[in-house]
XYZ file of C-alpha atoms in Angstrom:
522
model
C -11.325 214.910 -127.946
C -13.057 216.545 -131.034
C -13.614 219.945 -132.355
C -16.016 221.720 -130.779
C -19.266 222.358 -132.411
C -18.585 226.087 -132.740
C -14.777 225.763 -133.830
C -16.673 223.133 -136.610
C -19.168 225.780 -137.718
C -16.830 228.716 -138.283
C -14.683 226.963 -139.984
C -17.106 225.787 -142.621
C -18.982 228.869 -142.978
C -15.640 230.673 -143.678
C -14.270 226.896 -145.830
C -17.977 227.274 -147.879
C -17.999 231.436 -148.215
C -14.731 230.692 -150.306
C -15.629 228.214 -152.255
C -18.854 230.009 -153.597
C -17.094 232.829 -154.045
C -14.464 231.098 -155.980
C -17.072 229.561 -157.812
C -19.471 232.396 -158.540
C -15.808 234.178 -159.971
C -14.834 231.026 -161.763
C -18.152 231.096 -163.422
C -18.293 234.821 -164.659
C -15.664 234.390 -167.043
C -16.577 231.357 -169.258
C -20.119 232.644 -169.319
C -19.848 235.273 -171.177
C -17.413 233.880 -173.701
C -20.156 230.843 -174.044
C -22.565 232.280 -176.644
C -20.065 232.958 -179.284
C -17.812 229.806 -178.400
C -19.701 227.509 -180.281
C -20.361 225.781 -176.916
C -23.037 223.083 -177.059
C -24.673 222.231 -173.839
C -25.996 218.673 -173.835
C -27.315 216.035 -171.767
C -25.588 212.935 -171.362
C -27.065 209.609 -169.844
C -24.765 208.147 -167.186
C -24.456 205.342 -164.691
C -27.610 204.023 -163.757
C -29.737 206.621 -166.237
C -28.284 209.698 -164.391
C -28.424 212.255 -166.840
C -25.272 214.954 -166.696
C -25.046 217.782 -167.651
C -22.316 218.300 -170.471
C -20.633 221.227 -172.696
C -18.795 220.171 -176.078
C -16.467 222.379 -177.732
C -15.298 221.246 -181.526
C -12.835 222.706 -183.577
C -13.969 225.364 -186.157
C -15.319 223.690 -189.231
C -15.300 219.618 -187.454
C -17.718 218.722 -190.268
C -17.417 215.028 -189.460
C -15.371 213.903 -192.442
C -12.258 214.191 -190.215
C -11.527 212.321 -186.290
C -9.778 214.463 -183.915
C -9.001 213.335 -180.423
C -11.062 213.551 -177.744
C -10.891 215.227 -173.848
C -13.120 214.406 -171.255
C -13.237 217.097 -168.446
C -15.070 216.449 -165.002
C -15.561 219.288 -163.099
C -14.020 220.210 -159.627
C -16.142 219.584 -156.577
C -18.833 222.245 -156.147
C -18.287 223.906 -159.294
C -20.482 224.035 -161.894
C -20.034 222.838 -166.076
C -18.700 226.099 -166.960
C -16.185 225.980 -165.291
C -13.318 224.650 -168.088
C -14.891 227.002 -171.197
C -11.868 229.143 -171.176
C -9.504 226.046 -171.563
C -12.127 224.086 -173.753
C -12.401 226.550 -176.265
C -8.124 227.349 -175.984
C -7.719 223.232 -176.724
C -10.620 223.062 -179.161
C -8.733 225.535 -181.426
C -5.941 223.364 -181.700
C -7.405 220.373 -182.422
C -9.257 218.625 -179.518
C -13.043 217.732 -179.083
C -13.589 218.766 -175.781
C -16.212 217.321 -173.252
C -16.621 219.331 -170.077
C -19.452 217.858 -167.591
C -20.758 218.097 -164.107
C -20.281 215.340 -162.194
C -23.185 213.482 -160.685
C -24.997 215.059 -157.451
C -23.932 218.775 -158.227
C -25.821 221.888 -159.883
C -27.908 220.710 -162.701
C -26.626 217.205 -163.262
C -28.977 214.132 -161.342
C -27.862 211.475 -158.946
C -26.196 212.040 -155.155
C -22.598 213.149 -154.576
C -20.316 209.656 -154.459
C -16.961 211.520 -153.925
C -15.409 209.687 -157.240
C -16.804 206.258 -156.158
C -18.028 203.369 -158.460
C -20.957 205.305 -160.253
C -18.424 208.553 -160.970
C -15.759 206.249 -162.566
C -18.884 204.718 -164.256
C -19.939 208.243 -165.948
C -16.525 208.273 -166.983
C -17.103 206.126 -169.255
C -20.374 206.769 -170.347
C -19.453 210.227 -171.547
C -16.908 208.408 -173.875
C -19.156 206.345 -174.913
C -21.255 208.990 -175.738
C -18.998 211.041 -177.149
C -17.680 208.558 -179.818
C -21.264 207.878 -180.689
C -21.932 211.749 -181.079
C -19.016 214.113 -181.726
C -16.275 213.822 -184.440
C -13.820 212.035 -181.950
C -11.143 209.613 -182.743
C -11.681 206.237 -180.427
C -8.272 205.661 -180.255
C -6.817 208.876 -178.399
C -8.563 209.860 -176.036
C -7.810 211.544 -172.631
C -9.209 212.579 -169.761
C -8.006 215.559 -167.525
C -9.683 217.639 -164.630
C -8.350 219.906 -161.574
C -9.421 219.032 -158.023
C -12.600 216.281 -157.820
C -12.055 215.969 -161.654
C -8.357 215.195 -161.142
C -9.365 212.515 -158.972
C -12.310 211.079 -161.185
C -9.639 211.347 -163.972
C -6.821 209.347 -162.326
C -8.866 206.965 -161.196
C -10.712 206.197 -164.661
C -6.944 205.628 -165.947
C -7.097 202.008 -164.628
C -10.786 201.128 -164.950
C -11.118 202.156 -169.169
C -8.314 201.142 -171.218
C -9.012 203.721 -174.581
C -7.691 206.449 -172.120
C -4.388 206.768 -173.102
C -3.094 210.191 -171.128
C -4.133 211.906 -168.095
C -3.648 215.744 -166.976
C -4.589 215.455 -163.033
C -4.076 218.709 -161.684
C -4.445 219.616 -157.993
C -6.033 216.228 -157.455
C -5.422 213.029 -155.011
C -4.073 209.563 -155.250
C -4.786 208.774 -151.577
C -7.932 209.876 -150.297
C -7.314 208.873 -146.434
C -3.634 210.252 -146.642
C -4.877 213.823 -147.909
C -7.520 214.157 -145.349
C -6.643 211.592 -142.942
C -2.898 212.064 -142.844
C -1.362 210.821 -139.330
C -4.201 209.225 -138.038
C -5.253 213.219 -138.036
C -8.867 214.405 -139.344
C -7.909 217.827 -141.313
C -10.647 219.264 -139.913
C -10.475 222.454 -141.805
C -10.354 221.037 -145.351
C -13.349 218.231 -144.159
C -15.713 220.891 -143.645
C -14.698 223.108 -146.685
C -15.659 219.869 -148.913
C -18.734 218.972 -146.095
C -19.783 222.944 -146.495
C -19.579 223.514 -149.833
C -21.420 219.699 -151.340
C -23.956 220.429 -148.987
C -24.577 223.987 -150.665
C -24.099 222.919 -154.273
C -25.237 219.387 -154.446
C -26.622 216.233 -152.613
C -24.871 214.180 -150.613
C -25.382 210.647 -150.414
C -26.581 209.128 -147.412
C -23.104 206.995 -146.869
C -21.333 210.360 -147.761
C -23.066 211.855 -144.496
C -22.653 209.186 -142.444
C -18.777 209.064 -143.075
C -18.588 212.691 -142.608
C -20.590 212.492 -139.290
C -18.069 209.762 -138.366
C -15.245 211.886 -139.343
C -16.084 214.679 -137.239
C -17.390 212.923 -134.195
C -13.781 211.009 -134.145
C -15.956 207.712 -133.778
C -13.282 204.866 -134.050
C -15.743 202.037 -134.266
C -16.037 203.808 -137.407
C -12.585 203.874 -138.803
C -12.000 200.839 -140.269
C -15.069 201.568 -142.291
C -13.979 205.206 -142.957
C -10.575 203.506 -144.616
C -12.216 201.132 -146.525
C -14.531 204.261 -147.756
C -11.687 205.876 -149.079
C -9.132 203.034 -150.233
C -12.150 202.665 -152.841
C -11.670 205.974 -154.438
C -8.146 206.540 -154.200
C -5.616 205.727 -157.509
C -3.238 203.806 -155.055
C -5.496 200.791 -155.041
C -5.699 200.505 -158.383
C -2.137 200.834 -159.183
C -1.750 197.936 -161.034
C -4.589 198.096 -163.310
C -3.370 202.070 -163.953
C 0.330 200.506 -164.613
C -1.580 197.860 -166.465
C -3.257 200.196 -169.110
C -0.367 202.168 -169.628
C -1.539 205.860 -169.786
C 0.773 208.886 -170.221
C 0.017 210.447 -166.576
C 0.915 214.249 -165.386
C 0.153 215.293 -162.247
C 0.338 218.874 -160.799
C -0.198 220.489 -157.204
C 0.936 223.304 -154.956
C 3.019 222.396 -152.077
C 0.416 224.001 -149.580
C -2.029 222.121 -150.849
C -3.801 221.946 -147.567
C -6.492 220.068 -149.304
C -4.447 217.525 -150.992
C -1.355 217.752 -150.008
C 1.587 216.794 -152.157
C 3.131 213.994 -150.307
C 1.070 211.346 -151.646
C 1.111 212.692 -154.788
C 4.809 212.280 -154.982
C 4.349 208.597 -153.425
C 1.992 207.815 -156.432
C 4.021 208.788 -159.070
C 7.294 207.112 -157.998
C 4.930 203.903 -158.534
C 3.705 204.587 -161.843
C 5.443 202.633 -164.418
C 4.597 204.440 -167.849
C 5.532 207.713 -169.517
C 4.945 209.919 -166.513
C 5.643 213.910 -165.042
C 4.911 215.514 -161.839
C 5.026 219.242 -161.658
C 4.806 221.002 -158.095
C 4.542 224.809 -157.626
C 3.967 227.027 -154.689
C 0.533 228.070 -153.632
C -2.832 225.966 -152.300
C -5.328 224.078 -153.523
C -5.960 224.514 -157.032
C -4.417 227.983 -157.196
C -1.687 227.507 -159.146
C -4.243 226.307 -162.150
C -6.548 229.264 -161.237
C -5.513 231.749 -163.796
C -5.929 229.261 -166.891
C -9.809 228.910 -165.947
C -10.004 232.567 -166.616
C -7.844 232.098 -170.277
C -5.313 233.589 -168.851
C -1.313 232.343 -169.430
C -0.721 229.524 -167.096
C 2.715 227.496 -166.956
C 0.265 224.798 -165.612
C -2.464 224.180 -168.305
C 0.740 225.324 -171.154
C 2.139 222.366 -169.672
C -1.259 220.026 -169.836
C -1.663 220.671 -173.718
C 1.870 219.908 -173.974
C 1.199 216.648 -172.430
C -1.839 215.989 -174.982
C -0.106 217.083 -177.956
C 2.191 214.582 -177.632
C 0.388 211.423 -176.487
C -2.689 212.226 -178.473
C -1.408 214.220 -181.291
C 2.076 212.968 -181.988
C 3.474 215.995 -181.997
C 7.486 216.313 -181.117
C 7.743 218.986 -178.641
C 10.437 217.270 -176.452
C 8.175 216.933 -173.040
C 8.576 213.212 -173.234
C 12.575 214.304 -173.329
C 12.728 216.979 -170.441
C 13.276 216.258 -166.640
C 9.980 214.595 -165.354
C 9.836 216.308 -162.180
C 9.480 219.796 -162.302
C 9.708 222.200 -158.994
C 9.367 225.869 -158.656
C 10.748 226.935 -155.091
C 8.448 228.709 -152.472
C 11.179 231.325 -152.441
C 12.398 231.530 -155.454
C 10.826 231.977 -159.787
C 12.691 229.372 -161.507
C 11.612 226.198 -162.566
C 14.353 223.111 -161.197
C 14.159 219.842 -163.200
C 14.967 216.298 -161.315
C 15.255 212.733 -163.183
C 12.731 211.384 -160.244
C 11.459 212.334 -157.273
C 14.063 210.786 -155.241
C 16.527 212.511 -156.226
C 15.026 216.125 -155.239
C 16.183 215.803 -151.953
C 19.819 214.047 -152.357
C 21.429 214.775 -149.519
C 19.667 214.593 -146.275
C 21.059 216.600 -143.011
C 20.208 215.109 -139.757
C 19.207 217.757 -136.775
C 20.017 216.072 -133.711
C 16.491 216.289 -130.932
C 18.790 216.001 -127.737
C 17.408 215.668 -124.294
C 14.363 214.577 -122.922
C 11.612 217.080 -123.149
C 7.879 217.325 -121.557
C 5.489 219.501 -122.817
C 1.837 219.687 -121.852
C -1.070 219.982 -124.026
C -4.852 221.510 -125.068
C -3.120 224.997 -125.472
C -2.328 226.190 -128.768
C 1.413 227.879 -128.543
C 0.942 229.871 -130.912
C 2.673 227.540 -133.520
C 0.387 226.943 -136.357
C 0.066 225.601 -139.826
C -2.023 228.823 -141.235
C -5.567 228.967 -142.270
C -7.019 226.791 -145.135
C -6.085 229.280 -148.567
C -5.550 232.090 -146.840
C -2.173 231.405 -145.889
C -0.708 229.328 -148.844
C -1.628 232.053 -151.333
C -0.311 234.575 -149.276
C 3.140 232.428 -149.508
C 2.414 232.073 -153.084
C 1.742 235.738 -154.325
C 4.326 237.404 -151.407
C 6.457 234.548 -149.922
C 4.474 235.402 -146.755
C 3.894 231.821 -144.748
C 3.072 231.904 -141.172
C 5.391 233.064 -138.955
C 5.806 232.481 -134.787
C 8.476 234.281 -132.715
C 10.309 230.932 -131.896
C 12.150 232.407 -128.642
C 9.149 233.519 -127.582
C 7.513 230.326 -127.623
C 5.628 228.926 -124.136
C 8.235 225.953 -123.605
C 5.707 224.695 -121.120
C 3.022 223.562 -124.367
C 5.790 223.704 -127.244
C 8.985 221.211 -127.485
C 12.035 223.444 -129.468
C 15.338 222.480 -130.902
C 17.493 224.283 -133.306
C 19.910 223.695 -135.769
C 23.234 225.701 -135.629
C 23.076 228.730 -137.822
C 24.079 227.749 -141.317
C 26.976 229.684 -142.827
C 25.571 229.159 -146.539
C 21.892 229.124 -148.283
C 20.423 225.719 -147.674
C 17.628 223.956 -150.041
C 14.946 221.980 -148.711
C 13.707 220.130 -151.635
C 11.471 217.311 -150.588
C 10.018 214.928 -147.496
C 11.866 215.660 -143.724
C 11.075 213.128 -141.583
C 11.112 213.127 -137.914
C 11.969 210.097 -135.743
C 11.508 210.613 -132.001
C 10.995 208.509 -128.788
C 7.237 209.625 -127.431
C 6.194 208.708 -123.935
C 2.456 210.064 -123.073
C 0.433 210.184 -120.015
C -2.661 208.940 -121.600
C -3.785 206.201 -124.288
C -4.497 208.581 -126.833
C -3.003 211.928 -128.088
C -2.144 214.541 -131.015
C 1.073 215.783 -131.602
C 1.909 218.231 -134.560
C 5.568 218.973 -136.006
C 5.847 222.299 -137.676
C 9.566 222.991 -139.425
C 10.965 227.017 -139.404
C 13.156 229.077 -140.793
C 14.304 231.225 -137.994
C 15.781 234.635 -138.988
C 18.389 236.361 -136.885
C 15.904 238.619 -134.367
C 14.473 234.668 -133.682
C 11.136 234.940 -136.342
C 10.105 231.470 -137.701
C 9.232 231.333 -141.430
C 7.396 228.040 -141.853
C 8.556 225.752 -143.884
C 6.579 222.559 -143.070
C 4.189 221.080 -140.733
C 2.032 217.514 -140.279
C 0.266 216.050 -137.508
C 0.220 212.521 -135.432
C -2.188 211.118 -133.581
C -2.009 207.661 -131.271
C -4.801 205.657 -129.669
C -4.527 202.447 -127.673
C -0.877 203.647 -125.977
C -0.189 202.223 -122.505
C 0.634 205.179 -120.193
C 3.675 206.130 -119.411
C 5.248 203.137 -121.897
C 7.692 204.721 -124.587
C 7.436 203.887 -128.235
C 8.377 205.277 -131.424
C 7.257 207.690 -133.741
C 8.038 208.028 -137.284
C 6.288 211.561 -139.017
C 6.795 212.821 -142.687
C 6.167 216.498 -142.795
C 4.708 217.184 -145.783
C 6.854 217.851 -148.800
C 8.174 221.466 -149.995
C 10.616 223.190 -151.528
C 11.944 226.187 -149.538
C 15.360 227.888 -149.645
C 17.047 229.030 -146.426
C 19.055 231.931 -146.154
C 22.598 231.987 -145.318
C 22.634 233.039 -141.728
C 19.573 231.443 -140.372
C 18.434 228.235 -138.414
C 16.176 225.476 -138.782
C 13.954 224.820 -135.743
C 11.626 221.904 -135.282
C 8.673 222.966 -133.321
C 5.928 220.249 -131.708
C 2.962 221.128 -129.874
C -0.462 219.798 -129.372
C -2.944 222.108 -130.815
C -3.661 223.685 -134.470
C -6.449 224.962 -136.029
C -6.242 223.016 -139.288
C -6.604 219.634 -137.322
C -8.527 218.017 -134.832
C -6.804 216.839 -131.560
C -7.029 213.753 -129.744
C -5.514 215.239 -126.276
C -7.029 214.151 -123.174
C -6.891 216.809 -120.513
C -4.268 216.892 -118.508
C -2.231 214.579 -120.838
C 1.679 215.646 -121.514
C 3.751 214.091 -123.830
C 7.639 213.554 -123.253
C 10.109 213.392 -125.882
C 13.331 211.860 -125.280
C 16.492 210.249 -127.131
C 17.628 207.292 -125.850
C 21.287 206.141 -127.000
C 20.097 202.896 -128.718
C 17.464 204.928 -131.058
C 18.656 208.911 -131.138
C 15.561 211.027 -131.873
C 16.181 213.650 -135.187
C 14.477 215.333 -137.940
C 16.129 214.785 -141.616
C 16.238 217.299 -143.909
C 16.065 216.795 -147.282
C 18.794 219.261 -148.993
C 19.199 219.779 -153.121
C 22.810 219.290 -154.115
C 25.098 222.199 -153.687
């Protein structure tokens, strides 16, 4: 089963309204600071002959006589070359030559959208090149840094061009298919915000369409393809070659990222084998960088210079010394610093999922991962996520078990898995795991969520099912419970449910069924 047509267009027109109007107020700012930033707007000849269009922003009185290093900035998707003035001029001041350009197939700059394939890693290079042969930039320290699309463009052109020796990828992806493909799922929502919004600001490529049309339509004689598609343009694949190279890498995102989510972020970076950090903060997709594109103090971009100073400049200012994996709780202001990312969540609590349990499905039970921004910034600015009134939950469409009520503060920090026994009553199916907090009068703060989906299942034939929620960091108050909620219907995804199906979920002896939580030392 697939979304329905209408669901589909709602969701993008609402997905595409907020982009533009994210973009439109992203743009305001950094235009009128452009006329007396000494910004030069310039075209620069990429892959192919595509021409891009470019802004450079020099220190004050780069005369030529003197090298300084250089930044190469791609923008986000659907956003156009204005949109990192504010920052450009902040890292020209102290010291940088900064190039800032549209990517190929948006706004101004030629070609078709290639969601960071061949031809975008390509321009990478190209704008180097250019900018070696044009600007007062030094050839041997150069970086490349970007937030959203342009994190992913960066990251990736970390293992295809050697001269770039750091990398600031902020909000961005390392696994394409595991952001927007996660559980054999299509995130529906954050497919037709990117669909929406490249349709509206640039020009698609004809193989971008046709994957998107597969996407939607759940066509899968297509999926193979689909996973080739994105294997191409995610930094996984090219581990080795990144590893090989050897640049300083930081990586930032929100943990309700619903775009990207933070999961395979975290995978990446246990991978990476040189100087490395990975910072995670609460909010959504790209909001936690938001304030820096207006100039405004931002622990994230503080952090990027940081990161530049040192492996570009030199400078001693003890990052390469602190904890490389820095968390700010959904629930709390301070910062917590970890040696790796395995170590976040040390000790990991096992909820037992006793019983065997049927529910039915194609009826939302009013358990729900939020809407796409909306409710990730509301956690962000007022530790509001969604909430469901767990008691009050239809048992006949959603499975519940609880912990016991915990007599002291507990600390999710990290990945819970859940490992269950699944019996369905059709091939295919969609199940989605949502983690609470549950309060005293029985209201559910969420803490996590993720979906599955299963085709080719023999009826009525057990297996087993393995699920990573995806990764937070959430404190729960002394007094509560954690309950792990599963039903068959959300907004943010697109369900595979036949009708009529039900799923069962049982525990046998040999292989008990339970969700792990990942806990921060006491």
């Amino acid at each position: 089963m697939g979304l329905s047509r209408y669901a589909l267009r709602t969701t993008a027109v609402g997905a595409v309204s907020a982009t533009l109007i994210a973009g439109t107020a992203l743009g305001l700012a950094p235009t009128a600071q452009a006329a007396s930033a000494g910004v030069d707007f310039v075209d620069i000849t990429g892959d192919g002959g595509t021409i891009l269009k470019a802004n450079v922003v020099k220190p004050a009185g780069a005369d030529g006589t003197h090298r300084y290093p250089l930044l190469v900035m791609p923008t986000s998707w659907a956003l156009p070359q204005i949109e990192y003035l504010a920052q450009a001029q902040k890292l020209a001041d102290s010291g940088y030559v900064v190039v800032t350009y549209n990517v190929r197939g948006f706004w101004q700059s030629g070609g078709e959208i290639e969601v960071a394939g061949p031809p975008d890693i390509a321009d990478a290079s190209k704008v180097i090149d250019w900018a070696l042969a044009n600007t007062p930039a030094d050839a041997q320290h150069i970086g490349m840094a970007g937030v959203s699309y342009g994190a992913g463009i960066s990251l990736l052109a970390a293992g295809h061009d050697k001269r770039i020796k750091a990398v600031a990828s902020l909000s961005g992806w390392a696994d394409l298919i595991d952001s927007i493909y996660s559980g054999r799922t299509q995130h529906s929502q954050a497919a037709a915000l990117l669909n929406g919004a490249g349709t509206i600001t640039g020009r698609p490529s004809a193989e971008l369409q046709q994957v998107f049309k597969d996407f939607f339509a759940s066509n899968l004689a297509k999926e193979q393809d689909m996973l080739n598609w994105g294997a191409k343009r995610s930094a996984t694949t090219y581990l080795d070659q990144i590893n090989a190279n050897g640049a300083a890498i930081m990586m930032a995102n929100g943990w309700g990222d619903t775009i990207f989510p933070p999961n395979q972020y975290a995978d990446f970076y246990e991978k990476l084998t040189g100087p490395k950090r990975l910072e995670f903060r609460p909010g959504d997709h790209a909001t936690a960088e938001l304030t820096g594109l207006f100039g405004l103090p931002n622990d994230v971009w503080t952090d990027t210079e940081r990161w530049f100073d040192h492996y570009l400049k030199g400078d001693d200012n003890g990052i390469d010394r602190e904890l490389p994996v820095e968390l700010k709780s959904r629930s709390t202001g301070g910062y917590e610093g970890y040696p790796d990312w395995k170590s976040v969540g040390a000790t990991q609590r096992k909820i037992a999922l006793a019983g065997t349990t049927t529910i039915h499905t194609n009826v939302d039970s009013g358990a729900d991962g939020g809407i796409i921004f909306l409710s990730s910034i509301l956690d962000q600015i007022a530790q509001l996520p969604p909430v469901a009134s767990i008691p009050l939950l239809p048992r006949y469409w959603a499975a519940v078990w609880q912990s016991e009520k915990y007599t002291s503060a507990q600390y999710v920090r990290g990945t819970t898995k859940l490992h269950t026994t699944l019996t369905p009553t059709k091939e295919s199916g969609t199940l989605v795991a949502y983690l609470y907090d549950v309060g005293p009068l029985g209201l559910g703060k969420l803490v996590s969520n993720a979906p599955y989906t299963f085709h080719g299942r023999t009826p009525g034939k057990p297996f087993g099912v393995d699920l990573e929620l995806f990764s937070t960091a959430y404190d729960v108050p002394a007094g509560h419970r954690l309950a792990l909620v599963v039903d068959t219907v959300d907004p943010l995804y697109i369900e595979h449910n036949p009708s009529g199906a039900q799923l069962t979920f049982s525990s046998p002896a040999n292989d008990p069924s339970y969700v792990s939580i990942p806990l921060r030392e006491q």
